[in-house]
C-alpha atoms as a printed R data frame, in Angstrom:
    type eleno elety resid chain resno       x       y       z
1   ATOM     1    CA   UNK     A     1  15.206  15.007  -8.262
2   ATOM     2    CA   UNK     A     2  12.060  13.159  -6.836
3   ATOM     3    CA   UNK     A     3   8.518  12.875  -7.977
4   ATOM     4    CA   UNK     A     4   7.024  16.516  -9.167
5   ATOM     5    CA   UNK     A     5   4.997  17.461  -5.839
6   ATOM     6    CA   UNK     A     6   3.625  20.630  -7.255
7   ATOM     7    CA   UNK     A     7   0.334  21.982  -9.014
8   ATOM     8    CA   UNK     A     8   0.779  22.880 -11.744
9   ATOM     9    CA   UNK     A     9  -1.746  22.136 -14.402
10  ATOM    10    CA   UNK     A    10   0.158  21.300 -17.421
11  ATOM    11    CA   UNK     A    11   2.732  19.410 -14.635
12  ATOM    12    CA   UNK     A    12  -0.030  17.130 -13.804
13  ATOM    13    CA   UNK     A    13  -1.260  16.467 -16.954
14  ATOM    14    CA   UNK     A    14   2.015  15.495 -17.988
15  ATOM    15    CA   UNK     A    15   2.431  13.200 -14.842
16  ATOM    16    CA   UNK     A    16  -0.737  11.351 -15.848
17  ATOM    17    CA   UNK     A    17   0.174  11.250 -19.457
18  ATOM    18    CA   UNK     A    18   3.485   9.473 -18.329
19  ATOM    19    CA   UNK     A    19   1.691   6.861 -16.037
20  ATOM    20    CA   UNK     A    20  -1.162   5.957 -18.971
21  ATOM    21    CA   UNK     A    21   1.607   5.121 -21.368
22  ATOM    22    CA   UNK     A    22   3.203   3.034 -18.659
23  ATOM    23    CA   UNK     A    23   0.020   1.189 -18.209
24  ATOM    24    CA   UNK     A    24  -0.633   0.584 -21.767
25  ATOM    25    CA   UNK     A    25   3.428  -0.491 -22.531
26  ATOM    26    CA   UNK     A    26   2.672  -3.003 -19.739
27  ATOM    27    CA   UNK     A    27  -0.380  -4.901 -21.889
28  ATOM    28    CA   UNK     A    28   1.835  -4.916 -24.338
29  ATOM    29    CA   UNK     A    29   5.139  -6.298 -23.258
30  ATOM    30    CA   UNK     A    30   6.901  -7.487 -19.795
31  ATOM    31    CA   UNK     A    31   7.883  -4.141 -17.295
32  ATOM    32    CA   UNK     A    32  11.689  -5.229 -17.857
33  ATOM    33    CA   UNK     A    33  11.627  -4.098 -21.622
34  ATOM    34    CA   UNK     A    34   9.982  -1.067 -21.838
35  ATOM    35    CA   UNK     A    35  12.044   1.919 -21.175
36  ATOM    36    CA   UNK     A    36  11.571   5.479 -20.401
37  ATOM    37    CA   UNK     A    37  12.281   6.350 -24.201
38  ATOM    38    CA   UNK     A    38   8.942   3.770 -25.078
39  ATOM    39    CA   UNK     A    39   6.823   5.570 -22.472
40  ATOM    40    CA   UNK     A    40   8.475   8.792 -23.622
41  ATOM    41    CA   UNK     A    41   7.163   8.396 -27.516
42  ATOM    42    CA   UNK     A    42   3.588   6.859 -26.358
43  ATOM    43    CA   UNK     A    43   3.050   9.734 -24.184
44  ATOM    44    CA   UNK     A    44   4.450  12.216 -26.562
45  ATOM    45    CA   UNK     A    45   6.646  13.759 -23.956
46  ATOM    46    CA   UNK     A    46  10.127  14.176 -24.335
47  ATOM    47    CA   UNK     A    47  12.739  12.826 -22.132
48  ATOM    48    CA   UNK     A    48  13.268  15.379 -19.897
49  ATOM    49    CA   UNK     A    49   9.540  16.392 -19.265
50  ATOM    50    CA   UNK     A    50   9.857  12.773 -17.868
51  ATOM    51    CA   UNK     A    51  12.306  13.060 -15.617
52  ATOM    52    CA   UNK     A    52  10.907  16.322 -14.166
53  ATOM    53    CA   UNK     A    53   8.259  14.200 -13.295
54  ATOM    54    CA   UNK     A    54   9.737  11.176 -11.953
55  ATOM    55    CA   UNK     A    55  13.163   9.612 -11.290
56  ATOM    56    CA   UNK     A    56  12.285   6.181 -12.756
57  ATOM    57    CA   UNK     A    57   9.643   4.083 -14.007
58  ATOM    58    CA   UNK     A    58   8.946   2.055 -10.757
59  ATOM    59    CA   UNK     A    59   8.377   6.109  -9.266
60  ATOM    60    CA   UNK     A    60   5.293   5.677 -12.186
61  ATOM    61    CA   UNK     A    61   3.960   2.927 -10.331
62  ATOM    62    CA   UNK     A    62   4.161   4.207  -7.067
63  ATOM    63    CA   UNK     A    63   2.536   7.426  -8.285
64  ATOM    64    CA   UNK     A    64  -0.314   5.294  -9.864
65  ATOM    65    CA   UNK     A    65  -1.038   3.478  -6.520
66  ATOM    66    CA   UNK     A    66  -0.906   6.340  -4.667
67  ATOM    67    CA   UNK     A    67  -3.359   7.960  -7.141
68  ATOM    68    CA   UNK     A    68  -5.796   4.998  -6.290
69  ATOM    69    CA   UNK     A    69  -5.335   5.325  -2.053
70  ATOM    70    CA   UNK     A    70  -5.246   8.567  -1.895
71  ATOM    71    CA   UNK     A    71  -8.997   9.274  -3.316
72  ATOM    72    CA   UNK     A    72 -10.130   6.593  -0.881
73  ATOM    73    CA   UNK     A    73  -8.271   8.081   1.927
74  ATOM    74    CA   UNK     A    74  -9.809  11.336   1.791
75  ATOM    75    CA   UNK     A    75 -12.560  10.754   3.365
76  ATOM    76    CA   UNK     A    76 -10.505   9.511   6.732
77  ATOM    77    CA   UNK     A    77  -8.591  13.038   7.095
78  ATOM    78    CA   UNK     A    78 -11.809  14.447   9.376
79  ATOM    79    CA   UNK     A    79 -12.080  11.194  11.535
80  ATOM    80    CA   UNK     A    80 -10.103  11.403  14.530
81  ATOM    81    CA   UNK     A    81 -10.551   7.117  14.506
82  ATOM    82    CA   UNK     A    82 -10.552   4.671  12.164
83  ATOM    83    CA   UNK     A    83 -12.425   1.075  12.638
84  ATOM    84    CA   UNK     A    84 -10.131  -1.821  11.571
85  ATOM    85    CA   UNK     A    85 -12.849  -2.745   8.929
86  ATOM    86    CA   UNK     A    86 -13.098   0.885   7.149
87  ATOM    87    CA   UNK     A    87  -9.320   0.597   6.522
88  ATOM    88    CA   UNK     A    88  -9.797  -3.128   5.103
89  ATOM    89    CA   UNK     A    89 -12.779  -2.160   3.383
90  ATOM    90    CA   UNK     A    90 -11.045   1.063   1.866
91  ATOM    91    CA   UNK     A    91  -7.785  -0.540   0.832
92  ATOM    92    CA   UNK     A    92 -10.040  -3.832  -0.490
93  ATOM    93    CA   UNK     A    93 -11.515  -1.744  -2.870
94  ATOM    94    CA   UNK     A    94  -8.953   0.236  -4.044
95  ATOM    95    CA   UNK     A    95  -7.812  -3.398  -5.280
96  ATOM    96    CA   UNK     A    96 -10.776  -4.829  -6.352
97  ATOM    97    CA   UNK     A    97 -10.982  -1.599  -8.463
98  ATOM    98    CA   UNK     A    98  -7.975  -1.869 -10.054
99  ATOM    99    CA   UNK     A    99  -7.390  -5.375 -11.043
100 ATOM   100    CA   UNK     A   100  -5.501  -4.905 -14.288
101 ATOM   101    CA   UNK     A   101  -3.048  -2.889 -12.786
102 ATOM   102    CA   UNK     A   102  -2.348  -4.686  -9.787
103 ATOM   103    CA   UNK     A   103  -2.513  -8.064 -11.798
104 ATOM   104    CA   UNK     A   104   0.118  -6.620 -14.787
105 ATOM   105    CA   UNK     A   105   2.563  -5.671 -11.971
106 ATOM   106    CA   UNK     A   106   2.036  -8.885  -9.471
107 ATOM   107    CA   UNK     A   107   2.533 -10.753 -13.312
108 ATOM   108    CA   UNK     A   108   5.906  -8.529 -13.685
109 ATOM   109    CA   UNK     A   109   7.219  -9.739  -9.954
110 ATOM   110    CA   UNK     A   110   6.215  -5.977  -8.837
111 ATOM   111    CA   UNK     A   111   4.226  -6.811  -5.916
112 ATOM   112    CA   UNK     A   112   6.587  -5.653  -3.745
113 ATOM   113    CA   UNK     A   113   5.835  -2.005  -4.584
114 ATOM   114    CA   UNK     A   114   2.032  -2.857  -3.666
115 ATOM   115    CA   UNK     A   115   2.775  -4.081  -0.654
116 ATOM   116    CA   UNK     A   116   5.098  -1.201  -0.218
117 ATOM   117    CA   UNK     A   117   2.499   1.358  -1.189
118 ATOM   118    CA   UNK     A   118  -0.399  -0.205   1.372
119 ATOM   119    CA   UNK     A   119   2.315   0.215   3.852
120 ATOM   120    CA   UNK     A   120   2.850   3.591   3.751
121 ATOM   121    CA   UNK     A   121  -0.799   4.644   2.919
122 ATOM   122    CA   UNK     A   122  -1.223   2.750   6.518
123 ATOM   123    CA   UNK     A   123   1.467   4.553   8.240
124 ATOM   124    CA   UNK     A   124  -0.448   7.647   7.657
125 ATOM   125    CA   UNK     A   125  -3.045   6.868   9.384
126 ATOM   126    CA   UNK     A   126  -1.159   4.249  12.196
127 ATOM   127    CA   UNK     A   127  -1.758   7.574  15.322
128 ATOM   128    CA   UNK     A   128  -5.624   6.934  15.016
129 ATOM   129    CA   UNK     A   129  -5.387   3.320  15.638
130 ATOM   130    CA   UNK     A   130  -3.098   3.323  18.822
131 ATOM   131    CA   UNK     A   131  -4.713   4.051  21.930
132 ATOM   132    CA   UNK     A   132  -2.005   5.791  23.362
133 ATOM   133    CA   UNK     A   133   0.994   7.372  21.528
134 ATOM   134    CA   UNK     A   134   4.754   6.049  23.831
135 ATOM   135    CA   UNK     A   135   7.872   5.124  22.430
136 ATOM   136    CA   UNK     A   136   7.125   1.791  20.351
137 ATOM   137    CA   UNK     A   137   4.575   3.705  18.217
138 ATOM   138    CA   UNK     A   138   7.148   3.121  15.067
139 ATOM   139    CA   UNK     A   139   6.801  -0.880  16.071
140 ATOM   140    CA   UNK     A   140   3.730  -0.788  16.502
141 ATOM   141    CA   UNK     A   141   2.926   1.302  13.290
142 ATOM   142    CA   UNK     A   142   5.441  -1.108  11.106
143 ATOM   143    CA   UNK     A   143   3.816  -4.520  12.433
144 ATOM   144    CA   UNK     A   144   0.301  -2.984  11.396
145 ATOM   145    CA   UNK     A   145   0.831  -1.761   8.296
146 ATOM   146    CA   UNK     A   146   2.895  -4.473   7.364
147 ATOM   147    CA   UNK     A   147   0.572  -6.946   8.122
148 ATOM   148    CA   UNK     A   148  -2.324  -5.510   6.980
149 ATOM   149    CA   UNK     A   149  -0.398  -4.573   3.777
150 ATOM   150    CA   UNK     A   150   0.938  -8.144   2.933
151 ATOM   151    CA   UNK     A   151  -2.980  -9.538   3.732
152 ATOM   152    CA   UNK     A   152  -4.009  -7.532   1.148
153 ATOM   153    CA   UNK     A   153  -1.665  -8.463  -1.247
154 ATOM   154    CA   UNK     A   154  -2.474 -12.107  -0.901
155 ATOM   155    CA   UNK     A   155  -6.343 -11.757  -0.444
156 ATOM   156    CA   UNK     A   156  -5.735 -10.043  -4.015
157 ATOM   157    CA   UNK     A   157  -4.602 -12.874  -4.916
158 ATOM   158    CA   UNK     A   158  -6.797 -15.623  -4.446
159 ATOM   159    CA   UNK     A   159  -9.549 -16.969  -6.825
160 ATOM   160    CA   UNK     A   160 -11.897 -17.118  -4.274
161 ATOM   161    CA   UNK     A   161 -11.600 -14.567  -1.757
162 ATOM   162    CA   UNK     A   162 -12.845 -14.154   1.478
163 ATOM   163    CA   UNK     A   163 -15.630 -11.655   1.936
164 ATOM   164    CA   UNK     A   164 -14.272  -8.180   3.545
165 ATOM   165    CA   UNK     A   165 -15.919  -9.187   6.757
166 ATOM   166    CA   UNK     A   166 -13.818 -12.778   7.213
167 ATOM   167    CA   UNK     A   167 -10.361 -10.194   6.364
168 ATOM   168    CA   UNK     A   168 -11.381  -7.323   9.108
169 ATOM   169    CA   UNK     A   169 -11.830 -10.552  11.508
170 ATOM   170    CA   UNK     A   170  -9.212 -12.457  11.139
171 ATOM   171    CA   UNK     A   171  -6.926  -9.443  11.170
172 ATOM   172    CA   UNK     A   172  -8.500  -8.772  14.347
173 ATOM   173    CA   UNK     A   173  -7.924 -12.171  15.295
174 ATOM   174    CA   UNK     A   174  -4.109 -11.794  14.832
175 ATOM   175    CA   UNK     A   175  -3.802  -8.329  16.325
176 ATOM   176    CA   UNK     A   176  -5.444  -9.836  19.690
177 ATOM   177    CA   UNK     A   177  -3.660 -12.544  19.920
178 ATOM   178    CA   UNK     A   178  -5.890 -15.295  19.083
179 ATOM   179    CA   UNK     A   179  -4.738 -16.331  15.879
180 ATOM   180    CA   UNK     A   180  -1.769 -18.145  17.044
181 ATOM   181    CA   UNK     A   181  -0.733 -20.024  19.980
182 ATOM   182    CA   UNK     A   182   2.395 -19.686  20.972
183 ATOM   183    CA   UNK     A   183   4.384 -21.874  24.184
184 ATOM   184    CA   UNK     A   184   5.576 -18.844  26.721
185 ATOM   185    CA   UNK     A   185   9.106 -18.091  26.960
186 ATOM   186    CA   UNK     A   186  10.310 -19.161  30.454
187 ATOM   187    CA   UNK     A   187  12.850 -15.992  30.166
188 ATOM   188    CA   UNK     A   188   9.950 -13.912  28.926
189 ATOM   189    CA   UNK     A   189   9.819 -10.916  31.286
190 ATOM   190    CA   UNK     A   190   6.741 -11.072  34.038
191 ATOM   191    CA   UNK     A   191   4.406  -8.664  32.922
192 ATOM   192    CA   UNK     A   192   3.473  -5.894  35.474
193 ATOM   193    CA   UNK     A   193   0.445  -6.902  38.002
194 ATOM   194    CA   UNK     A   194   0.905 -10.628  37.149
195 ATOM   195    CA   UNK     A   195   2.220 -13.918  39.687
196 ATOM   196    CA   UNK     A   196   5.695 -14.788  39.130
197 ATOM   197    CA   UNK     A   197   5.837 -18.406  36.953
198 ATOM   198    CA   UNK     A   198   6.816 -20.867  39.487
């Protein structure tokens, strides 16, 4: 059984029943204690309502995120491209906007399912930011998303952030290449066109 996919009305309302009560457990005591009988009784669901719902309570979380990108992310499914800074800006906001979630489950060591979540929401996208589709699209498509997921997560985090502007460049900056200087390889392979290293 995975997370209930369907559209059904009373389904749904169940599903976001489920995640409120999570939320709410959460200001009230650490992620580690609360179990699905707690968010069972808040939300006034029985157990297995919940677990036609979800498998677990991280599956809650993931369904709250998702929640959160997906409503931003609508408005990309008509663009055949996507600038660097829309995505930033999007995904930015998304955590900007939801601050006492994101800080509850960074406060619970959760972050990984953040990062996990931006990830993925990324992936979805990662065919309108190549500019050519060939066989290291999944590398290419896991270094962006990662990246631009874990930047997130730690722009998030600051007290005094950079403005959305300073991310989009400096993530530009490392995705060209200028960000870091590295000493070449001698055994790096010549790249095609270029003089052989003497």
């Amino acid at each position: 059984m995975s997370m209930y996919q369907g559209n059904n009305p009373t389904a749904l309302q169940s599903q976001h029943w489920i995640a409120d009560s999570l939320l709410m457990l959460m200001q009230e005591k650490p992620y580690a204690q609360i179990t699905i009988q707690n968010i069972c009784k808040r939300a006034d669901l029985s157990r297995q309502t919940f677990y036609n719902m979800f498998d677990s309570k991280e599956e809650v979380l993931r369904f709250c995120l998702r929640e959160q990108y997906e409503q931003q992310l609508h408005r990309f499914s008509s663009k055949p491209m996507i600038s660097l800074h829309e995505t930033v800006e999007v995904f930015a906001s998304v955590l900007d906007g939801n601050r006492t979630l994101l800080q509850s489950m960074l406060d619970n060591q959760l972050g990984g399912i953040i990062a996990d979540e931006i990830a993925k929401c990324v992936s979805l996208f990662a065919d309108r930011f190549v500019s050519h589709k060939d066989q290291n699209l999944p590398y290419s498509e896991a270094l962006l998303s990662g990246a631009l997921a874990h930047l997130l997560l730690c722009w998030f985090q600051q007290q005094h952030p950079i403005s959305i502007q300073a991310l989009t460049e400096l993530l530009s900056a490392f995705l060209s290449g200028q960000l870091y200087l590295f000493e070449p390889d001698q055994n790096d392979p010549v790249p095609s066109g270029s003089e052989p290293r003497r």
